[in-house]
CSV table of C-alpha atoms in Angstrom, one decimal:
chain,number,residue,atom,x,y,z
A,1,MET,CA,-68.8,-142.1,38.4
A,2,SER,CA,-66.8,-140.0,36.0
A,3,SER,CA,-68.4,-136.6,36.1
A,4,VAL,CA,-68.2,-133.1,34.7
A,5,THR,CA,-69.3,-129.9,36.3
A,6,GLU,CA,-73.0,-129.4,35.7
A,7,VAL,CA,-73.8,-127.0,33.0
A,8,LEU,CA,-77.5,-127.4,32.5
A,9,GLU,CA,-80.1,-129.8,33.7
A,10,GLY,CA,-83.9,-130.4,34.2
A,11,PRO,CA,-86.5,-133.1,34.1
A,12,VAL,CA,-89.1,-134.5,31.8
A,13,CYS,CA,-91.8,-131.9,31.3
A,14,ALA,CA,-94.9,-131.0,29.5
A,15,VAL,CA,-95.6,-127.5,28.4
A,16,GLY,CA,-99.2,-127.1,27.5
A,17,GLN,CA,-99.9,-130.4,25.7
A,18,THR,CA,-96.5,-130.8,24.1
A,19,PRO,CA,-94.1,-133.3,25.8
A,20,VAL,CA,-90.5,-132.3,26.0
A,21,ARG,CA,-88.5,-135.5,26.1
A,22,LEU,CA,-85.8,-135.9,28.8
A,23,PRO,CA,-82.3,-136.7,27.7
A,24,PHE,CA,-80.1,-138.5,30.2
A,25,HIS,CA,-77.0,-138.4,32.4
A,26,HIS,CA,-74.5,-141.2,32.1
A,27,ARG,CA,-70.8,-141.6,32.8
A,28,GLY,CA,-69.7,-137.9,32.5
A,29,MET,CA,-72.6,-136.8,30.5
A,30,THR,CA,-74.9,-134.3,32.2
A,31,CYS,CA,-78.0,-133.3,30.4
A,32,GLU,CA,-81.4,-132.3,31.5
A,33,ILE,CA,-83.8,-129.9,29.7
A,34,THR,CA,-85.0,-126.9,31.6
A,35,PRO,CA,-88.6,-126.4,30.4
A,36,THR,CA,-90.0,-122.9,30.1
A,37,ALA,CA,-93.4,-121.5,29.3
A,38,SER,CA,-92.1,-120.4,25.9
A,39,VAL,CA,-90.9,-123.8,24.7
A,40,PRO,CA,-92.1,-124.2,21.1
A,41,ASP,CA,-95.0,-126.5,20.5
A,42,ASP,CA,-95.8,-128.9,17.6
A,43,GLU,CA,-97.3,-126.0,15.6
A,44,ASP,CA,-93.9,-124.1,15.8
A,45,ALA,CA,-92.1,-127.2,14.5
A,46,ALA,CA,-94.5,-127.5,11.7
A,47,ALA,CA,-94.2,-123.8,10.9
A,48,VAL,CA,-90.4,-124.1,10.7
A,49,VAL,CA,-90.7,-127.1,8.4
A,50,HIS,CA,-93.3,-125.3,6.2
A,51,ALA,CA,-91.1,-122.2,6.0
A,52,HIS,CA,-87.8,-123.8,5.3
A,53,ALA,CA,-88.5,-127.2,3.5
A,54,ALA,CA,-86.3,-127.7,0.5
A,55,LEU,CA,-84.5,-130.4,-1.4
A,56,ARG,CA,-81.1,-130.1,0.2
A,57,VAL,CA,-77.8,-131.9,-0.4
A,58,ARG,CA,-75.8,-133.4,2.5
A,59,VAL,CA,-72.5,-131.7,2.2
A,60,VAL,CA,-71.0,-132.7,5.5
A,61,ASP,CA,-71.1,-136.0,7.4
A,62,GLU,CA,-68.5,-135.7,10.1
A,63,HIS,CA,-68.8,-138.6,12.5
A,64,MET,CA,-66.4,-137.2,15.1
A,65,PHE,CA,-67.2,-133.4,15.1
A,66,HIS,CA,-65.5,-131.7,18.1
A,67,GLY,CA,-67.8,-129.1,19.3
A,68,THR,CA,-65.8,-127.7,22.2
A,69,GLU,CA,-62.6,-125.7,22.2
A,70,HIS,CA,-62.2,-125.4,26.0
A,71,GLY,CA,-63.1,-127.7,28.9
A,72,PRO,CA,-64.2,-131.3,28.6
A,73,ASP,CA,-64.1,-132.6,25.0
A,74,GLY,CA,-67.5,-133.0,23.4
A,75,THR,CA,-68.1,-134.8,20.2
A,76,PHE,CA,-71.1,-135.7,18.0
A,77,ARG,CA,-72.0,-136.8,14.5
A,78,LEU,CA,-72.7,-133.7,12.3
A,79,GLN,CA,-74.7,-133.9,9.1
A,80,LEU,CA,-75.1,-130.6,7.3
A,81,PHE,CA,-77.7,-130.2,4.5
A,82,THR,CA,-77.7,-127.2,2.2
A,83,ALA,CA,-79.5,-125.9,-0.9
A,84,PRO,CA,-79.1,-122.5,-2.7
A,85,GLY,CA,-81.1,-119.7,-1.1
A,86,THR,CA,-82.0,-121.7,2.0
A,87,ARG,CA,-80.7,-121.9,5.6
A,88,PRO,CA,-78.5,-124.9,6.1
A,89,VAL,CA,-79.9,-127.7,8.4
A,90,ALA,CA,-77.5,-129.2,10.9
A,91,VAL,CA,-78.4,-132.6,12.4
A,92,ALA,CA,-76.3,-133.6,15.4
A,93,VAL,CA,-76.4,-137.1,16.9
A,94,GLN,CA,-74.8,-138.0,20.1
A,95,VAL,CA,-74.4,-141.0,22.5
A,96,PRO,CA,-73.7,-141.0,26.2
A,97,ALA,CA,-70.0,-141.6,25.9
A,98,ASP,CA,-69.5,-138.4,23.8
A,99,GLY,CA,-68.9,-136.1,26.7
A,100,PRO,CA,-70.9,-132.9,27.6
A,101,SER,CA,-74.3,-133.4,26.0
A,102,LEU,CA,-76.1,-131.7,23.1
A,103,VAL,CA,-78.6,-130.4,25.7
A,104,ASN,CA,-76.0,-129.0,28.1
A,105,LEU,CA,-73.9,-127.3,25.4
A,106,ALA,CA,-76.6,-126.7,22.8
A,107,GLU,CA,-75.5,-123.1,22.3
A,108,VAL,CA,-71.8,-124.0,22.2
A,109,TYR,CA,-72.2,-126.8,19.7
A,110,ALA,CA,-74.6,-124.9,17.4
A,111,THR,CA,-72.3,-121.9,17.5
A,112,ALA,CA,-69.3,-124.1,16.6
A,113,VAL,CA,-71.0,-125.5,13.6
A,114,TRP,CA,-72.2,-122.0,12.5
A,115,ARG,CA,-68.6,-120.6,12.9
A,116,ARG,CA,-66.8,-123.5,11.1
A,117,HIS,CA,-69.2,-124.4,8.3
A,118,CYS,CA,-71.3,-121.3,7.7
A,119,PRO,CA,-69.1,-118.4,8.9
A,120,ASP,CA,-70.5,-115.8,6.5
A,121,ASP,CA,-74.2,-116.6,7.1
A,122,ALA,CA,-76.2,-114.0,9.0
A,123,GLU,CA,-78.2,-116.7,10.7
A,124,PRO,CA,-77.1,-120.1,12.3
A,125,PRO,CA,-78.1,-123.3,10.6
A,126,ILE,CA,-81.4,-124.8,11.6
A,127,TRP,CA,-80.4,-127.0,14.5
A,128,ILE,CA,-81.8,-130.5,14.9
A,129,GLN,CA,-80.4,-132.9,17.5
A,130,ARG,CA,-80.8,-136.4,18.7
A,131,LEU,CA,-79.5,-138.1,21.9
A,132,VAL,CA,-79.4,-141.8,21.3
A,133,ASP,CA,-80.7,-143.3,24.5
A,134,GLU,CA,-80.1,-147.0,25.0
A,135,THR,CA,-83.7,-147.4,26.0
A,136,GLU,CA,-85.2,-145.5,23.0
A,137,GLU,CA,-87.7,-147.1,20.7
A,138,ASP,CA,-86.7,-148.1,17.2
A,139,THR,CA,-88.1,-144.9,15.7
A,140,PRO,CA,-85.5,-142.2,15.9
A,141,HIS,CA,-86.4,-139.2,18.2
A,142,PHE,CA,-85.3,-135.8,17.0
A,143,GLU,CA,-85.6,-132.3,18.5
A,144,LEU,CA,-85.7,-128.9,16.9
A,145,VAL,CA,-83.8,-126.4,19.0
A,146,GLN,CA,-84.4,-122.7,18.3
A,147,PHE,CA,-82.0,-120.0,19.7
A,148,THR,CA,-81.8,-116.3,20.1
A,149,ALA,CA,-78.9,-114.8,18.2
A,150,THR,CA,-77.3,-112.3,20.4
A,151,GLY,CA,-74.5,-111.4,18.0
A,152,ARG,CA,-72.3,-112.8,15.2
A,153,HIS,CA,-71.7,-116.5,16.1
A,154,GLN,CA,-73.4,-115.9,19.5
A,155,LEU,CA,-76.4,-117.9,20.5
A,156,ALA,CA,-78.5,-118.0,23.7
A,157,ASP,CA,-81.9,-119.1,25.1
A,158,PRO,CA,-82.4,-122.5,23.5
A,159,LEU,CA,-86.0,-123.8,23.2
A,160,TRP,CA,-86.7,-127.4,22.4
A,161,CYS,CA,-89.6,-129.1,20.7
A,162,GLU,CA,-90.1,-132.5,19.2
A,163,LEU,CA,-89.6,-133.0,15.5
A,164,THR,CA,-90.8,-136.2,13.9
A,165,THR,CA,-88.8,-138.2,11.4
A,166,ALA,CA,-91.3,-137.4,8.7
A,167,GLN,CA,-91.0,-133.7,9.4
A,168,LEU,CA,-87.2,-133.8,9.3
A,169,GLU,CA,-87.3,-135.7,6.0
A,170,GLN,CA,-89.7,-133.0,4.6
A,171,LEU,CA,-87.4,-130.2,5.9
A,172,VAL,CA,-84.2,-131.5,4.1
A,173,GLY,CA,-85.9,-133.4,1.2
A,174,GLN,CA,-84.4,-136.8,2.0
A,175,ALA,CA,-84.2,-139.5,4.7
A,176,VAL,CA,-81.8,-138.7,7.5
A,177,ASP,CA,-79.6,-141.3,9.2
A,178,GLY,CA,-80.3,-140.9,12.9
A,179,THR,CA,-77.5,-143.2,14.1
A,180,ARG,CA,-74.1,-142.4,15.4
A,181,GLY,CA,-72.5,-143.6,12.2
A,182,ASP,CA,-69.9,-146.2,11.2
A,183,GLY,CA,-67.1,-143.7,11.7
A,184,TYR,CA,-67.8,-143.3,15.4
A,185,VAL,CA,-64.7,-143.9,17.6
A,186,PRO,CA,-65.7,-144.7,21.1
A,187,PRO,CA,-63.5,-143.7,24.0
A,188,PRO,CA,-61.5,-146.3,25.8
A,189,PRO,CA,-63.6,-148.3,28.1
A,190,GLU,CA,-63.8,-147.2,31.7
A,191,PRO,CA,-64.3,-149.4,34.7
A,192,GLU,CA,-68.0,-150.2,34.9
A,193,GLU,CA,-69.5,-148.2,37.8
A,194,VAL,CA,-72.9,-149.0,39.4
A,195,PRO,CA,-75.4,-146.6,40.8
A,196,VAL,CA,-75.8,-146.5,44.6
A,197,TYR,CA,-79.1,-145.2,45.8
A,198,GLU,CA,-79.3,-143.3,49.1
A,199,VAL,CA,-82.0,-141.5,51.0
A,200,LYS,CA,-81.0,-138.0,52.1
A,201,GLN,CA,-82.5,-135.1,53.9
A,202,VAL,CA,-83.2,-132.3,51.4
A,203,ALA,CA,-81.9,-129.8,53.9
A,204,ASP,CA,-78.6,-131.6,53.9
A,205,LEU,CA,-78.1,-131.3,50.1
A,206,PRO,CA,-76.0,-128.5,48.7
A,207,LEU,CA,-77.8,-125.2,48.1
A,208,PRO,CA,-79.0,-125.3,44.5
A,209,ASP,CA,-78.2,-122.7,42.0
A,210,PRO,CA,-80.9,-122.9,39.3
A,211,PHE,CA,-80.5,-121.4,35.8
A,212,ARG,CA,-82.8,-120.7,32.9
A,213,GLU,CA,-85.7,-120.2,35.2
A,214,PRO,CA,-85.3,-116.5,36.4
A,215,ASP,CA,-89.0,-116.0,37.0
A,216,CYS,CA,-89.6,-118.8,39.5
A,217,MET,CA,-86.0,-119.5,40.7
A,218,PRO,CA,-84.4,-116.1,40.6
A,219,SER,CA,-81.5,-116.5,43.0
A,220,ARG,CA,-79.2,-119.1,44.7
A,221,GLY,CA,-80.9,-120.9,47.6
A,222,TRP,CA,-84.3,-119.1,47.2
A,223,PRO,CA,-86.3,-119.2,49.4
A,224,PRO,CA,-84.3,-119.3,52.6
A,225,ARG,CA,-84.7,-122.3,54.9
A,226,GLY,CA,-87.7,-121.8,57.2
A,227,ALA,CA,-89.6,-119.6,54.8
A,228,ALA,CA,-93.2,-120.5,54.0
A,229,PRO,CA,-93.7,-122.7,50.9
A,230,SER,CA,-94.4,-120.8,47.7
A,231,VAL,CA,-97.2,-121.7,45.5
A,232,ARG,CA,-96.0,-121.4,41.9
A,233,SER,CA,-98.3,-123.7,40.0
A,234,GLY,CA,-97.8,-123.6,36.3
A,235,CYS,CA,-94.6,-121.6,36.3
A,236,CYS,CA,-92.5,-124.6,35.3
A,237,TRP,CA,-92.5,-128.4,35.4
A,238,TYR,CA,-90.6,-128.5,38.6
A,239,HIS,CA,-93.1,-126.4,40.5
A,240,ARG,CA,-96.1,-128.2,39.0
A,241,GLN,CA,-95.0,-131.5,40.3
A,242,ASP,CA,-96.1,-132.8,43.8
A,243,TRP,CA,-92.7,-133.7,45.0
A,244,ASN,CA,-93.8,-134.5,48.5
A,245,SER,CA,-95.8,-137.6,47.4
A,246,VAL,CA,-93.4,-138.6,44.7
A,247,THR,CA,-90.3,-138.5,46.8
A,248,GLU,CA,-91.9,-140.5,49.6
A,249,ARG,CA,-92.9,-143.1,47.1
A,250,ALA,CA,-89.4,-143.2,45.8
A,251,VAL,CA,-87.9,-143.6,49.3
A,252,GLN,CA,-90.3,-146.4,50.0
A,253,LEU,CA,-89.4,-148.2,46.8
A,254,VAL,CA,-85.7,-147.9,47.4
A,255,GLU,CA,-86.0,-149.1,51.0
A,256,ASP,CA,-88.2,-152.1,49.8
A,257,ALA,CA,-85.6,-152.9,47.1
A,258,HIS,CA,-82.7,-152.8,49.5
A,259,ARG,CA,-84.5,-155.1,51.9
A,260,GLN,CA,-84.7,-157.6,49.0
A,261,ALA,CA,-81.0,-157.1,48.1
A,262,ILE,CA,-82.0,-155.4,44.8
A,263,THR,CA,-79.4,-152.7,44.0
A,264,GLY,CA,-77.6,-151.1,41.2
A,265,HIS,CA,-79.1,-151.2,37.7
A,266,ASP,CA,-81.7,-153.7,38.9
A,267,LEU,CA,-83.4,-151.2,41.2
A,268,LEU,CA,-85.1,-149.0,38.5
A,269,PRO,CA,-87.0,-151.7,36.7
A,270,TYR,CA,-88.1,-153.2,40.0
A,271,ALA,CA,-89.3,-149.8,41.3
A,272,LEU,CA,-91.2,-148.8,38.1
A,273,ASP,CA,-92.9,-152.2,37.9
A,274,GLN,CA,-94.0,-151.9,41.6
A,275,ALA,CA,-95.3,-148.3,41.0
A,276,ARG,CA,-97.3,-149.3,37.9
A,277,ARG,CA,-98.9,-152.2,39.9
A,278,ASP,CA,-99.9,-149.6,42.5
A,279,GLY,CA,-101.7,-147.6,39.8
A,280,ILE,CA,-99.4,-144.5,39.9
A,281,SER,CA,-100.5,-141.8,37.5
A,282,ASP,CA,-98.4,-141.1,34.3
A,283,VAL,CA,-97.4,-137.7,35.6
A,284,ASP,CA,-96.1,-139.1,38.9
A,285,LEU,CA,-94.5,-142.0,37.1
A,286,ASP,CA,-92.5,-139.6,34.9
A,287,ALA,CA,-91.4,-137.7,38.0
A,288,LEU,CA,-90.5,-140.9,39.9
A,289,SER,CA,-88.4,-142.0,36.9
A,290,THR,CA,-86.3,-138.9,37.1
A,291,LEU,CA,-85.5,-139.7,40.8
A,292,LEU,CA,-84.7,-143.4,40.2
A,293,SER,CA,-83.2,-143.5,36.7
A,294,PRO,CA,-79.5,-143.6,37.2
A,295,SER,CA,-79.1,-141.3,34.2
A,296,GLN,CA,-81.5,-138.7,35.6
A,297,ALA,CA,-81.3,-139.0,39.4
A,298,ILE,CA,-80.2,-136.3,41.8
A,299,SER,CA,-76.5,-136.5,42.1
A,300,ALA,CA,-74.7,-134.1,44.4
A,301,SER,CA,-71.7,-133.9,46.7
A,302,THR,CA,-70.3,-130.4,47.2
A,303,GLY,CA,-72.2,-129.3,44.1
A,304,TYR,CA,-74.6,-130.8,41.6
A,305,THR,CA,-73.9,-133.1,38.7
A,306,ASN,CA,-77.7,-133.4,38.3
A,307,GLY,CA,-80.9,-132.4,39.9
A,308,GLN,CA,-80.6,-128.9,41.3
A,309,HIS,CA,-83.8,-127.6,39.8
A,310,ARG,CA,-85.7,-130.5,41.4
A,311,VAL,CA,-84.0,-129.9,44.7
A,312,GLN,CA,-84.9,-126.2,44.6
A,313,ALA,CA,-88.6,-127.1,43.9
A,314,MET,CA,-88.5,-129.6,46.8
A,315,ARG,CA,-87.1,-127.0,49.1
A,316,ASP,CA,-89.9,-124.6,48.1
A,317,MET,CA,-92.4,-127.4,48.8
A,318,LYS,CA,-90.9,-128.3,52.2
A,319,VAL,CA,-90.0,-131.8,51.1
A,320,GLU,CA,-88.1,-133.5,53.9
A,321,ARG,CA,-86.2,-136.3,52.2
A,322,THR,CA,-85.4,-137.6,48.7
A,323,VAL,CA,-83.4,-140.2,46.8
A,324,THR,CA,-80.0,-139.5,45.4
A,325,VAL,CA,-77.6,-141.5,43.4
A,326,ARG,CA,-73.8,-141.7,43.4
A,327,TRP,CA,-71.6,-143.9,41.2
A,328,CYS,CA,-69.1,-146.4,42.5
A,329,LEU,CA,-67.1,-149.3,41.4
A,330,PRO,CA,-68.8,-152.5,42.6
A,331,ASP,CA,-66.2,-153.3,45.2
A,332,SER,CA,-66.2,-149.8,46.7
A,333,SER,CA,-69.9,-149.0,47.1
């Protein structure tokens, strides 16, 4: 599989009662949210809408906005809405083929828009993003991302929360097109790769190097192999999940599928259907999906394309084995 060096990642999570939707990893696009205890909730989104709602005009609709100056090229559709005396609202829409994701490079992309379109503003535009997942329901799913401004055109510490279509329309005073747009220019097609599922010992995976979780994952490889498991319930989604039971279920499902010659993209629907029939809980089903969905699964060779937060939590919990995915052309798997 075409890949880029991992920038940020993390799984589906729930902070309090507020779900934080998981974006995806696909063909060179690595993107998982790292949930924290300070992720805004629905009330924060409502407060932002209440404080900044205005009848704005769409002044920019750039279908191929280039948000990176260095490294892998990243594009997205940028719509910018403005009104006198208000903060601009930037809406970014991206699909898997667009390169580094809106989640991985949230700070970079939002800063690029701030610098290019609102260079004299003391604050960045209000940042709204949407990752168009091929499995997403018909209703567009948006996210409000709030940052800490560390300097002029410098952003850090992104925090995500869900923003409904109705809230977005209220914020800008009009309906917002959540599609990639007719001006989208897809990259040349690549050879179609397929996911290959493998069972590996957690101890044999590369040492993870977590980020954005300094309180519970403070240093590379913490804790050392052989140390006693650490109970860190509630500190983050990774440590609240019972990975011992979920990984064993994932291993069993993969082995069962392979015995029936079910591989590649056919494996995930088979496994989820079997898990639902067995009465798996919603929480464990979400975690299982992150292990078996090709776009979210642990992917590692000498380093991580995806999954290092989960692997760190598994190491902390003394999980022995897990499922990983690598991408290959059908005739080379």
